[in-house]
mmCIF file of C-alpha atoms in Angstrom:
data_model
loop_
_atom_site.group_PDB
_atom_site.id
_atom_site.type_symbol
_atom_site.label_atom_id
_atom_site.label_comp_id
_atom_site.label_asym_id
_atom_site.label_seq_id
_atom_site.Cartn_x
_atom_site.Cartn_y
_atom_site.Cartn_z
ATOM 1 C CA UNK X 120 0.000 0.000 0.000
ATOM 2 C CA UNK X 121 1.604 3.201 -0.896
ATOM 3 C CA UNK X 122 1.014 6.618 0.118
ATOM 4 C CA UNK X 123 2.441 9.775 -1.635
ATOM 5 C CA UNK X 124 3.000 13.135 0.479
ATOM 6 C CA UNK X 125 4.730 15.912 -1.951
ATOM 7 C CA UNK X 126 5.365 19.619 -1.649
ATOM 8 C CA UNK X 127 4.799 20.691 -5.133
ATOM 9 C CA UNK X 128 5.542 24.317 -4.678
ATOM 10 C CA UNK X 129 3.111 24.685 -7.217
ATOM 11 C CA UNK X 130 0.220 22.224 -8.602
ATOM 12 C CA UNK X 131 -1.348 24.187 -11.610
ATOM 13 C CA UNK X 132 0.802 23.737 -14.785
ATOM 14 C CA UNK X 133 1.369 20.998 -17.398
ATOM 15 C CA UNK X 134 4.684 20.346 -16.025
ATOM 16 C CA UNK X 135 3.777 19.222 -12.446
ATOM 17 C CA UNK X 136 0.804 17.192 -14.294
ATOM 18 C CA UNK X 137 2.655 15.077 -16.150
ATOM 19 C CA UNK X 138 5.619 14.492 -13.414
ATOM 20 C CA UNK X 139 2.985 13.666 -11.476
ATOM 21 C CA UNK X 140 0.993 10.939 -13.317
ATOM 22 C CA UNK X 141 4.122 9.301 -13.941
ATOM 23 C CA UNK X 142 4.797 9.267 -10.351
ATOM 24 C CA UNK X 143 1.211 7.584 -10.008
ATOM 25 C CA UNK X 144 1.791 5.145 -12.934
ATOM 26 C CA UNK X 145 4.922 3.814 -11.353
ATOM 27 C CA UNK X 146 4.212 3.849 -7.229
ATOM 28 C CA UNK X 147 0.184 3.413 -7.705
ATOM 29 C CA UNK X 148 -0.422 5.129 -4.477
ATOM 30 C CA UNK X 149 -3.858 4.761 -2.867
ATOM 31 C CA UNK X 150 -3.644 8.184 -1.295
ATOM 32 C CA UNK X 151 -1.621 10.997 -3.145
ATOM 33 C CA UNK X 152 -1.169 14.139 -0.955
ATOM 34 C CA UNK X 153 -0.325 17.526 -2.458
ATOM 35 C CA UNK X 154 1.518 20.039 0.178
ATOM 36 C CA UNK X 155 2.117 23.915 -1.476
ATOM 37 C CA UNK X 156 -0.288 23.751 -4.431
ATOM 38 C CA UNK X 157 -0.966 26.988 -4.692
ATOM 39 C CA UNK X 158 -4.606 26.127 -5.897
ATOM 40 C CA UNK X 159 -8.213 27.705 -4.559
ATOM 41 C CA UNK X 160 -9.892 24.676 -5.843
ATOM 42 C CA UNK X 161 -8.602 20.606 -6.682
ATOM 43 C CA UNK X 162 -11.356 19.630 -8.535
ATOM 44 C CA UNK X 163 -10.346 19.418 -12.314
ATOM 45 C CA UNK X 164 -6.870 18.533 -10.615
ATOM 46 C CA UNK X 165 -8.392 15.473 -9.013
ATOM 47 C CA UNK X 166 -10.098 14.531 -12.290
ATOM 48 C CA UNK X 167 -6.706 15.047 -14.303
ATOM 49 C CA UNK X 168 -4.666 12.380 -12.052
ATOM 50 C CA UNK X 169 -7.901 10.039 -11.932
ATOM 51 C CA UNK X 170 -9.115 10.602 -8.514
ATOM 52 C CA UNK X 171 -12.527 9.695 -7.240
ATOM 53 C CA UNK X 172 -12.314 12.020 -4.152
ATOM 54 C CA UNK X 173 -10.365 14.540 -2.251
ATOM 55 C CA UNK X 174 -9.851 16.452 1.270
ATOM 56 C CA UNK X 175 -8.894 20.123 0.857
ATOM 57 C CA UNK X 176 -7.893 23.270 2.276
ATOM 58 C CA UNK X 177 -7.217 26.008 -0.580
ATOM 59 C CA UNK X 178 -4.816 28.687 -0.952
ATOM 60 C CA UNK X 179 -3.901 31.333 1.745
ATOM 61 C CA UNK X 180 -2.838 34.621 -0.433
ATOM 62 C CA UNK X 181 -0.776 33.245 -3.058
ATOM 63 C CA UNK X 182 0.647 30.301 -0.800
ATOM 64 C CA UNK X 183 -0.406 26.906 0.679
ATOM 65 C CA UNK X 184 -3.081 24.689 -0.557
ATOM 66 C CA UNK X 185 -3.416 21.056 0.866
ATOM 67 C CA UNK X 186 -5.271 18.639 -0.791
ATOM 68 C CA UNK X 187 -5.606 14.492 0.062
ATOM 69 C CA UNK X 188 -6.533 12.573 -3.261
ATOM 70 C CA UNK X 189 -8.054 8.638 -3.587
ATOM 71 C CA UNK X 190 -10.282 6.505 -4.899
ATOM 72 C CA UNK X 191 -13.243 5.010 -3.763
ATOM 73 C CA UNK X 192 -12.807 1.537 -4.515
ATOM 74 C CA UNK X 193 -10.686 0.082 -2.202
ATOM 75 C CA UNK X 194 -10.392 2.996 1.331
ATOM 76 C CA UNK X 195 -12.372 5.592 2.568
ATOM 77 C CA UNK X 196 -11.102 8.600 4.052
ATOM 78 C CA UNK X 197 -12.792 10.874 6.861
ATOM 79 C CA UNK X 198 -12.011 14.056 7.647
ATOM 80 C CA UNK X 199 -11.366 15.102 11.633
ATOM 81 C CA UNK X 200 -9.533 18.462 10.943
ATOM 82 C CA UNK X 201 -8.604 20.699 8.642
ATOM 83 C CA UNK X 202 -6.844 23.584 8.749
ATOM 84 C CA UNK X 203 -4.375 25.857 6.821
ATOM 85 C CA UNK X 204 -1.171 23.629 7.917
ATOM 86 C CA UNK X 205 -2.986 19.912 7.823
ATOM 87 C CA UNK X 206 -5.629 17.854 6.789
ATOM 88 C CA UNK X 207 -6.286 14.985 9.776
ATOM 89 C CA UNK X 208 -8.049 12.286 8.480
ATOM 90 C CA UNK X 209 -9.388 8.457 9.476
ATOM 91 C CA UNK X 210 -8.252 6.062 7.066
ATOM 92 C CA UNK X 211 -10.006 2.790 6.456
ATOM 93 C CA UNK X 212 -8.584 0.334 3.922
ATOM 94 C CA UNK X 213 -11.218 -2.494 2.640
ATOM 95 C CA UNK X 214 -8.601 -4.997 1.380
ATOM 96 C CA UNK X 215 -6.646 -5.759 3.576
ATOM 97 C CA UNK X 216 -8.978 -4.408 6.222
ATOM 98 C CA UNK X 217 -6.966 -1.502 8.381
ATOM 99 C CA UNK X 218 -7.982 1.424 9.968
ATOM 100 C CA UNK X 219 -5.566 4.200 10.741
ATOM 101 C CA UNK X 220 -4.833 7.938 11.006
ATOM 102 C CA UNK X 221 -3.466 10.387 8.650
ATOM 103 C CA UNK X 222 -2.266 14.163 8.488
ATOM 104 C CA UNK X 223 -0.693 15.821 5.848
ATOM 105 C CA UNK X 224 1.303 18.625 7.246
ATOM 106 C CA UNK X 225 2.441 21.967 5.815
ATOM 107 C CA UNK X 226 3.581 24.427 8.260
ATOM 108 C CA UNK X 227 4.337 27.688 8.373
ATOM 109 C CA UNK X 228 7.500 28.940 8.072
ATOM 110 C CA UNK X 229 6.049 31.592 11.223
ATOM 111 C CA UNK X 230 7.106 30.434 14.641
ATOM 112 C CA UNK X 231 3.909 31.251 16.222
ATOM 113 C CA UNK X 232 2.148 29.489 13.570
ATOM 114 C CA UNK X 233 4.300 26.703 14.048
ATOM 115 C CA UNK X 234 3.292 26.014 17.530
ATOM 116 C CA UNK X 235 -0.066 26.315 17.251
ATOM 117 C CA UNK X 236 0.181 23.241 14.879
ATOM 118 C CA UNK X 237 2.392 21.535 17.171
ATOM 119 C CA UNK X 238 0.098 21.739 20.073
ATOM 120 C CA UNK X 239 -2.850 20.586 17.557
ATOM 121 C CA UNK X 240 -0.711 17.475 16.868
ATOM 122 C CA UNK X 241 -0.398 16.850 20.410
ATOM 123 C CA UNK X 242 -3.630 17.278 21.103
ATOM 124 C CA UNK X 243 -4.677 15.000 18.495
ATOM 125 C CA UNK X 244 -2.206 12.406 19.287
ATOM 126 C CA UNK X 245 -4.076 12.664 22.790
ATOM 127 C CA UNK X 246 -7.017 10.831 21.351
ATOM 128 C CA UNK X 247 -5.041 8.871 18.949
ATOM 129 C CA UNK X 248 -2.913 7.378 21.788
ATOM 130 C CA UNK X 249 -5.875 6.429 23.929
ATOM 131 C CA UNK X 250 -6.076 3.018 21.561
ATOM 132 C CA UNK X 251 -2.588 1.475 21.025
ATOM 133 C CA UNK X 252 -4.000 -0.724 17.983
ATOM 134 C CA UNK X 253 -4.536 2.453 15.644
ATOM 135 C CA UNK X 254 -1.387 3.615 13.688
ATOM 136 C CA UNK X 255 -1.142 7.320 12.537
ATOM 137 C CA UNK X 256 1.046 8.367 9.394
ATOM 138 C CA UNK X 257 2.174 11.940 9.774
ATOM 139 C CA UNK X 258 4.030 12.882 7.100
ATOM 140 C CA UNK X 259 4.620 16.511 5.208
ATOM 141 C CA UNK X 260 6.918 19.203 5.206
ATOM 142 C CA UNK X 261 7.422 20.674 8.288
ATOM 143 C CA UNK X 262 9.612 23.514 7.621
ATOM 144 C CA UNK X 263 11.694 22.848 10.687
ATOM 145 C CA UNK X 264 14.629 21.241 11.908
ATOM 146 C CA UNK X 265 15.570 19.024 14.872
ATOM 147 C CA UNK X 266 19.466 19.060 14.974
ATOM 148 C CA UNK X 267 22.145 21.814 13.419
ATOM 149 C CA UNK X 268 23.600 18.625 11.262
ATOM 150 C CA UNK X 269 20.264 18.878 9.227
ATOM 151 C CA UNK X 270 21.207 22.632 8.070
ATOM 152 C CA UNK X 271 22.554 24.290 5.649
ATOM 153 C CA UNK X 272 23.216 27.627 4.513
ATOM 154 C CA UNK X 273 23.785 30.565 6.177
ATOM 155 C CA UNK X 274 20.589 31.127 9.118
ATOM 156 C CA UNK X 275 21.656 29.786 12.484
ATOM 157 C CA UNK X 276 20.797 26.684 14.068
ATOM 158 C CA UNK X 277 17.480 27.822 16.603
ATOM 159 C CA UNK X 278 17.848 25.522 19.354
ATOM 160 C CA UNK X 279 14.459 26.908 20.363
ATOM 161 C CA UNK X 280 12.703 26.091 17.802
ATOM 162 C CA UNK X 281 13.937 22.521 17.675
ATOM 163 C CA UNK X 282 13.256 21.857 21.011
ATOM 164 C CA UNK X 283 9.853 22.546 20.773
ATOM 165 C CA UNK X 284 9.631 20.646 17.376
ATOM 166 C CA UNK X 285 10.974 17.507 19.405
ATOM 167 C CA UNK X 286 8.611 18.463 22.408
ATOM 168 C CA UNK X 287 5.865 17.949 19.921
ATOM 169 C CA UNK X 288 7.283 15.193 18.348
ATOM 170 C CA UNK X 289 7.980 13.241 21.304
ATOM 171 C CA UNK X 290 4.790 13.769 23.339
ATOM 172 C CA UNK X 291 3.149 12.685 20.319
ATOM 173 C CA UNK X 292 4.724 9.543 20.372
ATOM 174 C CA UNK X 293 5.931 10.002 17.044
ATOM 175 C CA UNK X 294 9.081 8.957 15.464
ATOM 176 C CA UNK X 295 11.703 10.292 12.859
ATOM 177 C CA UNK X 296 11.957 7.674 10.243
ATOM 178 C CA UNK X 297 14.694 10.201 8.827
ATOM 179 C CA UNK X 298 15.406 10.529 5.152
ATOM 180 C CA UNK X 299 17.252 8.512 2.144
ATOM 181 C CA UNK X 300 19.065 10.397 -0.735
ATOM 182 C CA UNK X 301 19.896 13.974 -0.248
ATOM 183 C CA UNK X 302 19.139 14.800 3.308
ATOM 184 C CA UNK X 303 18.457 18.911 2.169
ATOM 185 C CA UNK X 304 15.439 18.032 -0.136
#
């Protein structure tokens, strides 16, 4: 089962369309999430990469834009909260029968911002947590980083702001699974 989470920077041109059916052609995802599409509105997007049904929040200004694509005939999705840096959704797969969580997270690149998100994932994980049998994907570009080994370039390491990044990640019982390739992509 395969699950795509991409910030597109940008989900309206011919370009992006055609990277991204061949991305869909080779993995076959069941959900395809798009971070940063800089759309109002997914429909005739949806339609274009052959999906059924979609999640979304649109654009802020002339940023963001989340939307959470599938298809009807295998998983249904439910939506528990969405907001202008996630959609949280319930997942449930038909065949092989699962249930599970799932955010797709795009978050501000404003500190303030950034914690309001992290205390809505730690809320959530609250009522997540309370049954140990349900998994939760969180997945997305957080626009934050946890040690000064994952930067580069020429802003300082903010200690700050990765401590309360690993606050949130850790009282959310979530884990790192890290990166493969090119750690600054």
């Amino acid at each position: 089962m395969n699950c795509i989470i991409w910030n597109t920077g940008g989900a309206n041109n011919a370009e992006f369309k055609r990277h991204c059916k061949a991305m869909i052609e080779m993995h076959k995802p069941i959900i395809l999430a798009l971070l940063e599409t800089r759309m109002g509105d997914h429909n005739k997007l949806a339609e274009d990469l052959g999906f059924s049904n979609k999640i979304q929040y649109p654009t802020v200004g002339t940023s963001r834009g989340l939307v959470i694509m599938w298809n009807d005939h295998n998983i249904s999705i439910n939506d528990i909260n969405i907001s202008p840096q996630g959609i949280h959704t319930t997942v449930h797969v038909s065949n092989p029968p699962s249930y599970w969580y799932f955010s797709a997270i795009y978050v501000s690149n404003h500190f303030q911002d950034k914690k309001v998100l992290w205390n809505q994932l730690t809320d959530l994980s609250d009522t997540i947590n309370n049954d140990l049998q349900i998994a939760w994907l969180v997945g997305g570009d957080f626009n934050e980083i946890l040690s000064s080994f994952e930067k580069f370039g020429r802003n300082n390491f903010n200690s700050t702001r990765a401590s309360h990044f690993w606050d949130c990640i850790n009282q959310s019982n979530l884990i790192d699974l890290g990166f493969r390739e090119s750690k600054f992509t």
